[in-house]
Coordinates of C-alpha atoms and ligand atoms in Angstrom, one line a residue:
M698 CA -43.5 6.0 71.1
A699 CA -46.6 4.1 71.6
W700 CA -50.2 4.8 71.4
P701 CA -52.0 7.5 71.1
V702 CA -49.2 8.4 68.7
D703 CA -48.3 4.7 67.1
R704 CA -51.4 3.4 65.8
P705 CA -51.1 0.1 63.8
R706 CA -54.9 0.3 62.8
R707 CA -53.9 3.2 60.5
L708 CA -52.4 1.3 57.3
R709 CA -55.2 -1.6 57.9
D710 CA -58.1 0.9 57.0
N711 CA -58.8 0.1 53.9
P712 CA -58.0 -2.6 51.1
A713 CA -55.1 -0.5 49.3
L714 CA -53.4 0.3 51.9
R715 CA -53.4 -3.0 53.2
A716 CA -51.2 -4.4 50.3
L717 CA -48.9 -1.0 50.0
V718 CA -47.5 -2.8 53.5
S719 CA -48.4 -6.8 52.8
E720 CA -45.1 -8.5 53.5
T721 CA -45.8 -11.5 52.1
T722 CA -47.6 -12.7 48.8
L723 CA -48.4 -16.1 47.5
S724 CA -47.4 -16.5 43.4
P725 CA -49.1 -19.5 41.0
A726 CA -44.9 -19.5 40.1
D727 CA -44.2 -20.8 43.7
L728 CA -46.7 -24.0 43.9
V729 CA -45.7 -27.4 42.5
Y730 CA -48.1 -29.7 42.3
P731 CA -48.3 -33.6 43.2
I732 CA -49.5 -36.0 41.0
F733 CA -49.5 -40.1 41.0
V734 CA -48.8 -41.9 37.6
V735 CA -49.7 -45.4 37.1
P736 CA -49.2 -47.4 33.9
G737 CA -52.0 -47.9 31.1
A738 CA -54.3 -45.6 28.9
R739 CA -57.0 -43.6 29.6
V740 CA -56.7 -44.6 33.6
K741 CA -58.3 -41.9 35.9
K742 CA -59.4 -42.9 39.2
E743 CA -59.7 -41.0 42.4
I744 CA -58.2 -41.6 45.4
S745 CA -60.4 -42.5 48.4
S746 CA -57.2 -40.8 50.8
L747 CA -56.5 -37.5 49.1
P748 CA -60.2 -36.1 47.8
G749 CA -60.1 -34.8 44.3
Q750 CA -56.5 -36.4 43.5
H751 CA -56.3 -39.3 40.9
H752 CA -54.2 -42.2 39.5
L753 CA -53.5 -41.3 36.4
S754 CA -51.7 -42.9 33.2
P755 CA -49.1 -40.6 31.1
D756 CA -51.6 -39.6 29.1
E757 CA -54.1 -38.4 31.6
A758 CA -51.4 -37.0 33.4
G759 CA -50.2 -34.8 30.0
L760 CA -54.1 -34.1 29.6
L761 CA -53.9 -32.6 33.6
A762 CA -50.7 -30.5 32.6
L763 CA -52.6 -29.2 30.0
E764 CA -55.4 -28.2 32.3
F765 CA -52.9 -26.9 34.8
Q766 CA -50.5 -24.7 33.0
R767 CA -53.8 -22.9 31.2
A768 CA -54.9 -22.1 34.8
G769 CA -51.3 -20.6 35.6
G770 CA -49.2 -23.7 37.1
R771 CA -45.6 -23.5 36.1
A772 CA -44.2 -27.1 37.5
M773 CA -45.0 -30.6 39.2
L774 CA -44.0 -33.2 40.8
L775 CA -44.4 -36.8 40.0
F776 CA -45.0 -40.4 41.6
G777 CA -44.8 -43.3 40.2
L778 CA -47.1 -46.5 41.0
P779 CA -45.6 -49.8 38.9
D780 CA -47.1 -52.6 37.7
R781 CA -44.6 -54.9 39.6
K782 CA -42.7 -54.6 43.0
D783 CA -39.6 -56.6 44.0
A784 CA -36.9 -56.4 46.7
V785 CA -34.6 -53.9 45.2
G786 CA -37.8 -51.9 43.4
S787 CA -36.0 -52.2 39.9
S788 CA -39.1 -51.2 38.1
G789 CA -38.1 -47.5 39.3
A790 CA -35.1 -47.5 36.8
D791 CA -37.4 -48.7 34.2
P792 CA -36.9 -46.6 30.9
D793 CA -40.5 -47.1 30.3
G794 CA -42.1 -47.0 33.4
P795 CA -45.1 -45.0 34.3
V796 CA -43.0 -41.5 35.5
P797 CA -40.5 -41.5 32.6
A798 CA -43.9 -41.9 30.1
A799 CA -45.6 -39.8 31.6
V800 CA -42.5 -37.4 31.8
K801 CA -42.2 -37.4 28.4
V802 CA -46.4 -36.9 27.7
I803 CA -46.4 -33.7 29.8
K804 CA -43.0 -32.4 28.2
N805 CA -44.5 -33.3 24.5
L806 CA -47.9 -31.6 25.5
A807 CA -46.8 -28.8 27.8
P808 CA -43.4 -27.9 27.3
D809 CA -42.9 -25.2 29.5
M810 CA -44.5 -26.8 32.6
A811 CA -41.5 -27.5 34.5
V812 CA -41.4 -31.5 35.3
I813 CA -40.0 -33.1 39.0
T814 CA -40.1 -36.7 39.6
D815 CA -39.5 -38.1 43.0
V816 CA -37.1 -40.7 43.2
C817 CA -37.5 -43.0 46.1
L818 CA -37.6 -46.7 45.7
C819 CA -40.9 -47.1 48.6
E820 CA -43.6 -47.4 45.7
Y821 CA -41.0 -49.7 43.4
T822 CA -39.9 -52.5 46.8
S823 CA -42.3 -55.3 47.8
H824 CA -41.6 -54.1 51.1
G825 CA -41.9 -50.5 50.9
H826 CA -39.1 -49.4 52.2
C827 CA -36.8 -46.6 50.6
G828 CA -34.2 -48.9 50.4
L829 CA -32.6 -52.1 50.4
V830 CA -33.7 -54.8 53.1
R831 CA -31.8 -57.3 55.0
D832 CA -31.7 -58.7 58.6
Q833 CA -34.6 -56.0 58.7
K834 CA -32.7 -53.3 58.5
V835 CA -32.6 -50.7 55.7
L836 CA -29.1 -50.6 54.0
N837 CA -27.8 -47.4 52.8
D838 CA -24.7 -47.8 50.3
Q839 CA -26.0 -50.4 48.5
T840 CA -29.2 -49.0 48.3
L841 CA -27.1 -45.6 46.4
P842 CA -27.0 -47.1 42.9
H843 CA -30.9 -48.1 42.8
L844 CA -31.6 -44.4 43.4
A845 CA -29.3 -43.0 41.2
A846 CA -30.3 -45.3 38.0
Q847 CA -33.9 -44.9 38.8
A848 CA -32.8 -40.4 38.9
L849 CA -31.0 -40.9 35.8
A850 CA -33.7 -42.9 34.3
H851 CA -36.4 -39.5 35.2
A852 CA -33.5 -37.3 33.4
K853 CA -33.0 -39.5 30.4
A854 CA -36.9 -39.0 30.0
G855 CA -36.3 -35.4 30.0
A856 CA -37.4 -34.5 33.6
D857 CA -36.5 -31.0 34.6
M858 CA -35.9 -31.5 37.9
V859 CA -35.2 -34.4 40.5
A860 CA -36.1 -35.1 43.6
P861 CA -34.5 -38.0 45.8
S862 CA -37.2 -38.8 48.7
D863 CA -35.5 -41.2 50.3
M864 CA -33.3 -39.7 53.6
M865 CA -30.0 -42.0 52.7
D866 CA -27.3 -40.7 53.1
G867 CA -25.1 -39.4 50.2
R868 CA -27.5 -39.9 48.0
V869 CA -27.3 -36.6 46.5
A870 CA -23.6 -37.1 45.8
A871 CA -24.3 -40.6 44.2
I872 CA -27.0 -39.3 42.1
R873 CA -25.2 -36.1 40.7
Q874 CA -22.4 -38.1 39.9
V875 CA -24.4 -40.2 37.4
L876 CA -26.4 -37.5 35.9
D877 CA -22.9 -35.9 35.7
E878 CA -21.0 -38.7 34.0
N879 CA -24.4 -39.1 31.6
H880 CA -24.2 -35.4 30.2
L881 CA -27.1 -34.5 32.7
S882 CA -25.3 -31.7 34.3
H883 CA -27.7 -29.3 33.4
V884 CA -30.4 -31.4 35.7
P885 CA -30.9 -30.1 38.8
I886 CA -31.7 -32.2 41.9
M887 CA -34.0 -30.9 44.7
A888 CA -33.2 -33.1 47.8
Y889 CA -36.2 -33.8 50.8
S890 CA -33.0 -32.8 52.8
V891 CA -34.7 -32.9 56.1
K892 CA -37.3 -34.8 56.0
Y893 CA -39.6 -36.0 59.0
A894 CA -41.1 -39.5 60.2
S895 CA -43.9 -37.8 60.1
A896 CA -47.5 -39.4 60.6
F897 CA -48.7 -36.8 58.2
Y898 CA -47.7 -39.0 55.4
G899 CA -50.5 -41.0 55.8
P900 CA -52.9 -40.8 53.1
F901 CA -49.7 -41.0 50.8
R902 CA -49.1 -44.2 51.8
Q903 CA -53.0 -45.4 50.8
A904 CA -52.3 -42.8 47.8
A905 CA -48.9 -44.4 46.7
D906 CA -49.5 -47.8 48.0
S907 CA -46.2 -47.3 49.8
A908 CA -46.5 -48.5 53.5
P909 CA -44.0 -50.1 54.9
A910 CA -44.5 -54.2 55.7
F911 CA -42.8 -54.1 58.4
G912 CA -41.0 -51.5 61.0
D913 CA -41.7 -48.0 60.2
R914 CA -39.2 -44.8 58.4
R915 CA -37.4 -44.2 61.4
G916 CA -34.5 -45.3 61.2
Y917 CA -33.8 -43.0 57.8
Q918 CA -36.0 -40.4 57.7
M919 CA -35.4 -37.4 60.8
D920 CA -36.9 -37.7 64.8
P921 CA -39.8 -34.8 64.8
G922 CA -38.1 -33.1 67.3
N923 CA -35.1 -32.2 66.3
R924 CA -33.8 -28.9 64.7
R925 CA -30.3 -28.7 64.8
E926 CA -29.8 -31.7 62.5
A927 CA -32.2 -30.2 60.4
L928 CA -29.1 -27.9 59.9
F929 CA -26.6 -30.3 59.7
E930 CA -29.0 -32.4 56.9
V931 CA -29.0 -29.4 55.1
D932 CA -25.8 -28.2 55.2
L933 CA -24.6 -32.3 54.4
D934 CA -26.7 -32.0 51.2
L935 CA -25.6 -28.9 50.0
A936 CA -22.1 -30.0 50.2
E937 CA -23.0 -33.0 48.0
G938 CA -24.2 -30.9 45.2
A939 CA -27.8 -30.1 46.1
D940 CA -29.5 -27.2 44.3
V941 CA -32.8 -26.6 46.1
V942 CA -33.5 -27.9 50.1
M943 CA -36.5 -28.9 51.3
V944 CA -38.1 -29.0 54.5
K945 CA -41.1 -32.1 55.0
P946 CA -43.9 -31.9 56.3
A947 CA -44.3 -27.8 56.3
G948 CA -47.1 -26.7 58.8
P949 CA -45.9 -28.5 61.5
Y950 CA -42.9 -27.9 60.8
L951 CA -42.8 -24.0 60.3
D952 CA -39.7 -23.2 62.8
V953 CA -37.7 -26.1 61.2
L954 CA -38.2 -23.7 58.0
R955 CA -37.8 -20.5 59.4
E956 CA -34.5 -21.7 61.0
V957 CA -32.9 -23.1 57.6
R958 CA -34.2 -20.1 55.3
D959 CA -32.1 -18.2 57.6
H960 CA -29.0 -20.7 57.6
T961 CA -28.9 -21.0 53.5
S962 CA -29.0 -18.6 50.7
R963 CA -30.0 -21.3 48.2
P964 CA -33.4 -22.2 47.1
L965 CA -36.0 -23.9 49.9
A966 CA -38.8 -25.6 49.2
A967 CA -41.3 -27.0 51.6
Y968 CA -43.4 -30.1 51.2
Q969 CA -47.5 -29.4 52.4
V970 CA -47.9 -33.1 53.0
S971 CA -50.9 -35.4 52.0
G972 CA -52.5 -35.6 56.0
E973 CA -52.3 -31.6 55.9
F974 CA -54.3 -31.2 52.7
A975 CA -56.4 -34.3 54.4
M976 CA -57.3 -32.5 57.2
L977 CA -58.4 -29.2 55.8
K978 CA -60.3 -31.2 53.3
A979 CA -61.8 -33.1 55.9
A980 CA -62.3 -30.1 58.1
A981 CA -64.3 -27.9 55.3
A982 CA -66.1 -31.2 54.4
A983 CA -67.5 -30.9 58.3
G984 CA -68.0 -27.6 58.1
A985 CA -66.0 -26.4 60.6
L986 CA -63.6 -24.6 58.5
D987 CA -64.4 -22.1 55.1
F988 CA -61.9 -24.4 52.7
K989 CA -60.8 -20.8 50.5
R990 CA -59.4 -18.8 53.4
S991 CA -58.0 -21.9 55.5
A992 CA -56.1 -23.5 52.6
L993 CA -54.8 -19.9 51.1
E994 CA -53.9 -19.2 54.9
S995 CA -51.8 -22.3 55.4
L996 CA -49.7 -21.9 52.0
L997 CA -49.1 -18.3 53.1
G998 CA -48.0 -19.2 56.9
I999 CA -45.4 -21.9 54.8
K1000 CA -44.2 -18.8 52.6
R1001 CA -44.3 -16.4 55.9
A1002 CA -41.4 -19.0 57.6
G1003 CA -39.3 -18.7 54.1
A1004 CA -40.1 -20.7 51.2
D1005 CA -39.6 -19.9 48.2
L1006 CA -41.8 -22.8 46.9
I1007 CA -44.0 -24.9 48.0
L1008 CA -45.5 -28.6 46.6
T1009 CA -49.0 -28.8 47.4
Y1010 CA -51.5 -30.7 46.1
L1011 CA -53.9 -27.4 46.8
A1012 CA -52.2 -26.4 43.6
P1013 CA -55.3 -26.7 41.2
E1014 CA -57.3 -25.1 43.7
V1015 CA -55.5 -22.1 44.8
L1016 CA -54.6 -20.8 41.3
P1017 CA -57.3 -19.2 40.6
W1018 CA -57.7 -17.6 43.9
L1019 CA -54.2 -16.2 43.6
Ligands
PBG1234 C1 -41.7 -41.3 49.6 C2 -42.1 -40.2 49.7 C3 -43.3 -40.0 50.8 C4 -43.9 -38.9 50.7 C5 -42.9 -38.2 49.4 N1 -42.4 -39.0 49.3 C6 -43.9 -41.0 51.7 C7 -43.1 -41.5 52.6 O1 -42.2 -41.1 53.2 O2 -43.3 -42.3 53.7 C8 -45.1 -38.4 51.6 C9 -45.9 -37.3 50.5 C10 -47.5 -37.0 51.1 O3 -47.5 -37.0 52.3 O4 -47.8 -36.0 50.5 N2 -40.5 -41.9 50.4

């Protein structure tokens, strides 16, 4: 059957009809808001590469969490900027570092907020790489205990979930083992399983002061052209004990999201990264795009591709529109 019998426009006639047959909806509970925590108190400084995002001391992170919760927000992701860096990123495992401190403040002020922490060395190492370095190479197995120690510090502070983003092989198993040995078997792991070596992290590296001092991350993050390898990474992380798997970035990798969605029944996260956010902001500021409509459409596309949850700097801005 076809026209004139079949007429898809019949169901588009008015908003109520359209709503009855709409296939994808965004909900506040889908969104995770990434923030950047710094040491100190009463620090709230705008990040020039990410309009509207701030470097926040733990007390200010707590106030922001309350504000976000009042608007309907349910989950946040914490990145930390330490006041000292060394070759092995030891400040990342400091129980008094900015991330554990902010976890405590947020859980105290807004106990219902899901607090997720990013686990990686790049913000904490002097060379900016996500692992230990020898002869200009990033070492894999020697990095794992340092990641596990950082995850443990976050979980001990009360994080609801830890999210390793370093892309070392075996880090999910290493983190799971250390958490379990420390009576933290209830803390889930969201693995950045499919993380591409992407140019879209540019504004983040400025925000997190984590650009590599030499070389790039292609020795550990994925080749942007690879699709089958994404499924291999997902299988490995799930076998190691990941509770949630992630595809990152989101917008340029919607095909990969869909493929992972069809491959596993486990929860799937997508990270709309700093460059995707900055592009929307810049286009809106230039008058080229309507911000509200394009922001919502970018998120709807990610949801339609198969994401259960979306990490996005847009979270507080779009909440009132959902
Ligand atoms: C740390 C990390 C990065 C991002 C999240 N965790 C940067 C990187 O890998 O260089 C990027 C997030 C964003 O661009 O918003 N490894």
